Short mmCIF file of C-alpha atoms in Angstrom, two decimals:
data_model
loop_
_atom_site.label_atom_id
_atom_site.label_comp_id
_atom_site.label_asym_id
_atom_site.label_seq_id
_atom_site.Cartn_x
_atom_site.Cartn_y
_atom_site.Cartn_z
CA MET A 1 -40.07 -22.34 -21.34
CA LYS A 2 -37.34 -22.14 -23.96
CA LYS A 3 -37.46 -18.36 -23.82
CA THR A 4 -37.01 -18.44 -20.04
CA ASN A 5 -34.01 -20.80 -20.32
CA LEU A 6 -32.48 -18.58 -22.99
CA THR A 7 -32.88 -15.52 -20.78
CA GLN A 8 -31.29 -17.34 -17.86
CA HIS A 9 -28.24 -18.14 -20.01
CA ILE A 10 -27.93 -14.73 -21.64
CA GLY A 11 -28.14 -12.78 -18.38
CA PRO A 12 -25.09 -14.35 -16.67
CA SER A 13 -23.16 -14.30 -19.96
CA LEU A 14 -23.70 -10.56 -20.34
CA ILE A 15 -22.61 -9.99 -16.74
CA HIS A 16 -19.46 -12.07 -17.30
CA LEU A 17 -18.78 -10.24 -20.55
CA PHE A 18 -19.18 -6.89 -18.81
CA PHE A 19 -16.74 -7.76 -16.04
CA TRP A 20 -14.22 -9.21 -18.48
CA GLY A 21 -14.40 -5.98 -20.45
CA PHE A 22 -14.06 -3.94 -17.26
CA THR A 23 -11.02 -6.02 -16.24
CA ILE A 24 -9.33 -5.51 -19.60
CA VAL A 25 -9.97 -1.76 -19.51
CA SER A 26 -8.58 -1.61 -15.96
CA LEU A 27 -5.42 -3.45 -17.01
CA LEU A 28 -4.78 -1.29 -20.07
CA PRO A 29 -3.02 1.53 -18.12
CA PHE A 30 -0.59 -0.96 -16.59
CA VAL A 31 0.07 -2.54 -19.98
CA LEU A 32 0.60 0.91 -21.51
CA VAL A 33 3.07 1.89 -18.79
CA PHE A 34 5.04 -1.32 -19.35
CA MET A 35 5.02 -0.93 -23.15
CA VAL A 36 6.24 2.64 -22.90
CA SER A 37 8.98 1.57 -20.49
CA ILE A 38 10.38 -0.88 -23.08
CA SER A 39 10.10 1.56 -25.98
CA SER A 40 13.01 3.53 -27.36
CA GLU A 41 13.21 7.20 -26.49
CA ASP A 42 13.17 8.23 -30.16
CA SER A 43 9.96 6.29 -30.89
CA ILE A 44 8.24 7.97 -27.92
CA LEU A 45 9.29 11.43 -29.12
CA GLN A 46 8.13 10.70 -32.67
CA ASN A 47 4.97 8.64 -32.16
CA GLY A 48 3.97 9.26 -28.55
CA TYR A 49 2.78 6.58 -26.14
CA SER A 50 1.55 3.39 -27.75
CA LEU A 51 0.44 -0.10 -26.73
CA PHE A 52 2.40 -1.42 -29.71
CA PRO A 53 5.86 0.19 -29.68
CA SER A 54 7.58 0.47 -33.04
CA ASP A 55 11.04 0.08 -31.52
CA ILE A 56 11.72 -2.12 -28.49
CA SER A 57 14.46 -0.90 -26.17
CA PHE A 58 15.42 -1.71 -22.57
CA ALA A 59 17.55 1.41 -22.22
CA ALA A 60 15.38 2.73 -19.39
CA TYR A 61 15.93 -0.39 -17.28
CA GLN A 62 19.64 -0.40 -18.15
CA PHE A 63 19.81 3.21 -16.97
CA LEU A 64 18.12 2.31 -13.67
CA LEU A 65 20.27 -0.77 -13.14
CA ASN A 66 23.56 1.04 -13.72
CA ASP A 67 23.79 1.24 -9.95
CA PHE A 68 22.01 -2.00 -9.08
CA SER A 69 23.43 -2.11 -5.56
CA GLU A 70 21.65 1.12 -4.66
CA ILE A 71 18.31 -0.16 -5.94
CA ALA A 72 18.80 -3.54 -4.23
CA LYS A 73 19.59 -1.78 -0.95
CA ALA A 74 16.49 0.42 -1.28
CA TYR A 75 14.37 -2.67 -2.01
CA GLY A 76 15.81 -4.31 1.10
CA VAL A 77 14.87 -1.33 3.25
CA THR A 78 11.35 -1.26 1.78
CA ILE A 79 10.80 -5.00 2.26
CA LEU A 80 12.09 -4.85 5.83
CA THR A 81 9.94 -1.88 6.84
CA THR A 82 6.90 -3.36 5.06
CA LEU A 83 7.21 -6.74 6.77
CA ILE A 84 7.89 -5.38 10.26
CA GLY A 85 5.39 -2.53 9.95
CA THR A 86 2.59 -4.71 8.56
CA ILE A 87 2.94 -7.44 11.20
CA VAL A 88 3.29 -5.08 14.18
CA SER A 89 0.56 -2.74 12.93
CA LEU A 90 -1.82 -5.65 12.31
CA MET A 91 -1.26 -7.02 15.80
CA ILE A 92 -1.69 -3.63 17.50
CA THR A 93 -4.84 -2.93 15.48
CA ALA A 94 -6.35 -6.30 16.41
CA LEU A 95 -5.46 -5.89 20.10
CA PHE A 96 -7.09 -2.46 20.10
CA ALA A 97 -10.17 -3.37 18.05
CA TYR A 98 -11.13 -6.59 19.82
CA PRO A 99 -11.79 -5.06 23.28
CA LEU A 100 -13.82 -2.30 21.60
CA SER A 101 -16.05 -4.96 20.05
CA ARG A 102 -16.92 -6.41 23.47
CA ALA A 103 -20.13 -5.02 24.93
CA ASP A 104 -18.86 -5.50 28.51
CA LEU A 105 -15.83 -3.22 28.07
CA PRO A 106 -16.04 -0.18 30.42
CA PHE A 107 -15.99 3.21 28.63
CA ARG A 108 -16.27 1.49 25.27
CA ARG A 109 -18.13 4.39 23.64
CA THR A 110 -15.66 6.92 25.04
CA LEU A 111 -12.69 5.02 23.65
CA SER A 112 -14.41 4.61 20.27
CA PHE A 113 -15.08 8.35 20.14
CA TYR A 114 -11.45 9.05 21.03
CA ILE A 115 -10.32 6.94 18.05
CA PHE A 116 -12.81 8.63 15.73
CA PHE A 117 -11.72 12.06 16.99
CA THR A 118 -8.15 11.41 15.79
CA MET A 119 -9.51 10.97 12.25
CA LEU A 120 -10.86 14.53 12.29
CA PHE A 121 -8.24 16.54 14.17
CA GLY A 122 -4.46 16.46 14.48
CA GLY A 123 -1.82 18.39 16.36
CA GLY A 124 -0.20 19.88 13.27
CA MET A 125 2.91 18.94 11.34
CA VAL A 126 5.49 20.96 13.31
CA PRO A 127 4.74 19.51 16.78
CA TRP A 128 4.30 16.09 15.13
CA TYR A 129 7.78 16.30 13.60
CA ILE A 130 9.41 17.70 16.75
CA THR A 131 7.87 14.94 18.86
CA TYR A 132 9.30 12.14 16.74
CA VAL A 133 12.71 13.77 16.23
CA ASN A 134 13.43 15.32 19.65
CA MET A 135 11.43 13.17 22.05
CA PHE A 136 11.62 9.75 20.37
CA ASP A 137 14.89 10.33 18.46
CA LEU A 138 13.69 8.57 15.30
CA LYS A 139 15.80 10.66 12.92
CA ASN A 140 17.80 8.47 10.52
CA THR A 141 16.50 5.20 11.96
CA ILE A 142 14.47 2.42 10.38
CA PHE A 143 11.69 3.09 12.91
CA ALA A 144 11.09 6.51 11.32
CA MET A 145 9.60 4.67 8.33
CA ILE A 146 7.51 2.34 10.49
CA ILE A 147 5.95 4.37 13.31
CA PRO A 148 4.87 7.90 12.19
CA ASN A 149 1.40 7.98 10.58
CA LEU A 150 1.54 4.28 9.63
CA LEU A 151 1.74 2.09 12.72
CA LEU A 152 -1.89 2.59 13.77
CA SER A 153 -4.82 3.76 11.67
CA ALA A 154 -8.10 4.80 13.28
CA PHE A 155 -10.00 3.72 10.17
CA ASN A 156 -8.48 0.22 10.35
CA VAL A 157 -9.32 -0.07 14.05
CA LEU A 158 -12.97 0.85 13.46
CA LEU A 159 -13.21 -1.47 10.45
CA MET A 160 -11.80 -4.40 12.41
CA ARG A 161 -13.99 -3.60 15.42
CA SER A 162 -17.07 -3.76 13.19
CA PHE A 163 -15.96 -7.12 11.82
CA PHE A 164 -15.47 -8.56 15.31
CA SER A 165 -18.86 -7.24 16.45
CA SER A 166 -20.79 -8.60 13.48
CA THR A 167 -18.95 -11.85 12.79
CA ILE A 168 -17.63 -13.35 16.05
CA PRO A 169 -20.60 -14.98 17.87
CA GLU A 170 -20.90 -13.85 21.48
CA ALA A 171 -21.98 -17.39 22.41
CA VAL A 172 -18.61 -18.78 21.32
CA ILE A 173 -16.75 -16.35 23.56
CA GLU A 174 -19.09 -17.09 26.48
CA SER A 175 -18.60 -20.84 26.03
CA ALA A 176 -14.83 -20.45 26.02
CA THR A 177 -15.02 -18.31 29.16
CA ILE A 178 -17.15 -20.93 30.93
CA ASP A 179 -14.58 -23.58 29.96
CA GLY A 180 -11.90 -21.54 31.72
CA ALA A 181 -10.13 -19.97 28.74
CA SER A 182 -8.30 -16.72 29.44
CA GLU A 183 -8.87 -13.58 27.39
CA LEU A 184 -5.54 -14.03 25.58
CA LYS A 185 -6.36 -17.65 24.76
CA ILE A 186 -9.79 -16.65 23.46
CA PHE A 187 -8.21 -13.94 21.33
CA PHE A 188 -5.42 -16.05 19.79
CA LYS A 189 -7.18 -19.42 19.61
CA ILE A 190 -10.71 -18.37 18.63
CA VAL A 191 -10.97 -14.77 17.47
CA ILE A 192 -7.90 -14.62 15.21
CA PRO A 193 -8.65 -17.91 13.34
CA LEU A 194 -12.23 -16.74 12.72
CA SER A 195 -11.04 -13.34 11.50
CA LEU A 196 -8.72 -14.25 8.63
CA PRO A 197 -10.68 -12.18 6.04
CA ILE A 198 -10.40 -8.91 7.97
CA MET A 199 -6.81 -9.69 9.02
CA ALA A 200 -5.85 -10.20 5.37
CA THR A 201 -7.72 -7.04 4.36
CA ILE A 202 -6.08 -4.82 6.98
CA GLY A 203 -2.77 -6.52 6.25
CA LEU A 204 -3.13 -5.55 2.59
CA PHE A 205 -3.98 -1.96 3.56
CA ASN A 206 -0.86 -1.82 5.75
CA THR A 207 1.32 -3.42 3.09
CA LEU A 208 0.23 -0.87 0.49
CA ALA A 209 0.75 2.00 2.93
CA TYR A 210 4.27 0.93 3.88
CA TRP A 211 5.34 -0.04 0.38
CA ASN A 212 4.16 3.21 -1.22
CA ASP A 213 5.38 5.52 1.54
CA TRP A 214 8.11 7.97 0.64
CA TYR A 215 7.00 10.92 2.76
CA ASN A 216 8.44 9.65 6.06
CA CYS A 217 11.70 8.84 4.32
CA MET A 218 11.89 12.37 2.91
CA LEU A 219 11.25 13.94 6.33
CA PHE A 220 13.29 11.75 8.64
CA ILE A 221 16.04 10.12 6.57
CA ASP A 222 19.24 11.85 5.43
CA LYS A 223 21.43 8.77 4.98
CA PRO A 224 21.30 7.33 1.42
CA GLU A 225 21.79 3.79 2.74
CA LEU A 226 18.39 4.08 4.49
CA TYR A 227 16.43 5.31 1.46
CA ASN A 228 13.47 3.11 0.56
CA ILE A 229 12.60 2.27 -3.04
CA GLN A 230 9.79 4.82 -3.38
CA TYR A 231 11.89 7.73 -2.16
CA LEU A 232 14.81 6.61 -4.31
CA MET A 233 12.51 6.60 -7.35
CA THR A 234 11.10 10.01 -6.39
CA LYS A 235 14.60 11.39 -5.98
CA THR A 236 15.62 10.01 -9.38
CA LEU A 237 12.64 11.68 -11.04
CA THR A 238 13.43 14.94 -9.28
CA ASN A 239 17.02 14.81 -10.52
CA ILE A 240 15.86 14.18 -14.10
CA GLN A 241 13.45 17.12 -13.92
CA TYR A 242 16.25 19.30 -12.55
CA LEU A 243 18.50 18.32 -15.46
CA LEU A 244 15.70 19.14 -17.89
CA MET A 245 15.43 22.64 -16.45
CA LYS A 246 19.20 23.15 -16.64
CA SER A 247 19.58 21.73 -20.14
CA ASN A 248 18.79 25.06 -21.82
CA SER A 249 21.63 26.84 -20.01
CA SER A 250 24.31 24.16 -20.17
CA ALA A 251 25.60 22.37 -23.25
CA GLN A 252 27.17 19.64 -21.10
CA VAL A 253 23.85 18.89 -19.43
CA GLY A 254 22.18 18.91 -22.83
CA ASP A 255 24.62 16.26 -24.12
CA LEU A 256 23.94 14.17 -21.01
CA LEU A 257 20.19 14.37 -21.49
CA ALA A 258 20.54 13.42 -25.15
CA LYS A 259 21.85 10.02 -24.02
CA MET A 260 19.34 9.62 -21.20
CA PRO A 261 15.96 7.88 -21.66
CA ARG A 262 13.86 10.62 -20.09
CA GLU A 263 10.28 9.61 -20.89
CA THR A 264 10.72 5.86 -20.77
CA VAL A 265 12.61 5.95 -17.48
CA ARG A 266 9.57 7.47 -15.76
CA MET A 267 7.48 4.48 -16.77
CA ALA A 268 10.26 2.08 -15.84
CA LEU A 269 10.33 3.67 -12.38
CA ALA A 270 6.61 3.00 -12.01
CA ILE A 271 7.07 -0.66 -13.01
CA VAL A 272 9.99 -1.12 -10.61
CA GLY A 273 7.97 0.39 -7.76
CA ILE A 274 4.65 -1.40 -8.29
CA ALA A 275 5.58 -4.80 -9.80
CA PRO A 276 6.02 -6.70 -6.49
CA LEU A 277 2.59 -5.57 -5.29
CA LEU A 278 0.95 -6.70 -8.52
CA PHE A 279 2.32 -10.20 -7.95
CA ALA A 280 1.31 -10.25 -4.28
CA TYR A 281 -2.24 -8.91 -4.64
CA PRO A 282 -3.88 -12.09 -6.07
CA PHE A 283 -2.96 -13.99 -2.90
CA PHE A 284 -4.93 -11.49 -0.78
CA GLN A 285 -7.87 -10.99 -3.14
CA LYS A 286 -10.08 -13.85 -1.88
CA TYR A 287 -9.96 -12.44 1.66
CA TYR A 288 -10.08 -8.78 0.64
CA ILE A 289 -13.70 -8.56 -0.53
CA SER A 290 -15.17 -10.64 2.29
CA GLY A 291 -13.20 -8.66 4.88
CA ILE A 292 -14.39 -5.30 3.56
CA SER A 293 -18.04 -6.35 3.24
CA SER A 294 -18.17 -7.99 6.68
CA GLY A 295 -16.37 -5.12 8.38
CA ALA A 296 -18.79 -2.59 6.91
CA VAL A 297 -22.00 -4.27 8.16
CA LYS A 298 -22.32 -2.11 11.23
CA GLY A 299 -20.30 0.60 12.94
#
């Protein structure tokens, strides 16, 4: 009996220990990036990357914040596009997925196949670009960072459809219909409140997609005042790499690079770009796992 009780205590403890170790190992890259970003350039060149920097320096962040207004403006653009894009995309996805989850929808299988087909085949980049620039006139507008490739995801639609099909009881919908509730009232008053896990999960997917996107900005935006934070960071890195290539042929560029934190600024850029998401993720985590597992029960 004692042996059984001991085994019951050791088993969960080992599992907890394993996951704590896995968590620490997963966090180490983020800690390393942060430690390198606050190291001096000379210590990086002499000792390489280290979790325990020998010389603390915030020169990389000072270099990035020399033009704070530009970074603040880019953050504003990113936050605006992320908020608008996530909310609108989440609503469109839910409005598309819910009818597909209803067994009485005409041509339900045809519509589902049409969505799945878009995951496999596309029209090509050139007609895609021409359509958004010439037909919809999205060039140099905030909508260019919201609509193309991001506003609606076929994977998210199918995931949400599976959640509705496996989680929302058909009897609840039938009861509401008998009581005289309209389809919109059923959707907003019953389906949405019962679907918070999948809504939070898809919302997190959309938030990550919009926050990390720099490709649309590169293609459609020429005005610096409309740059988002990711493209601004990418452009900064590109400029540093260009200076590195030119340093061998120009003494003036070499003197400039000597005063510039080259290695540490790359890590500081990563921290500036990802820090807000790291703070926001814990608020979504409790819904994230349940939404993924419930949405994957059946297709």
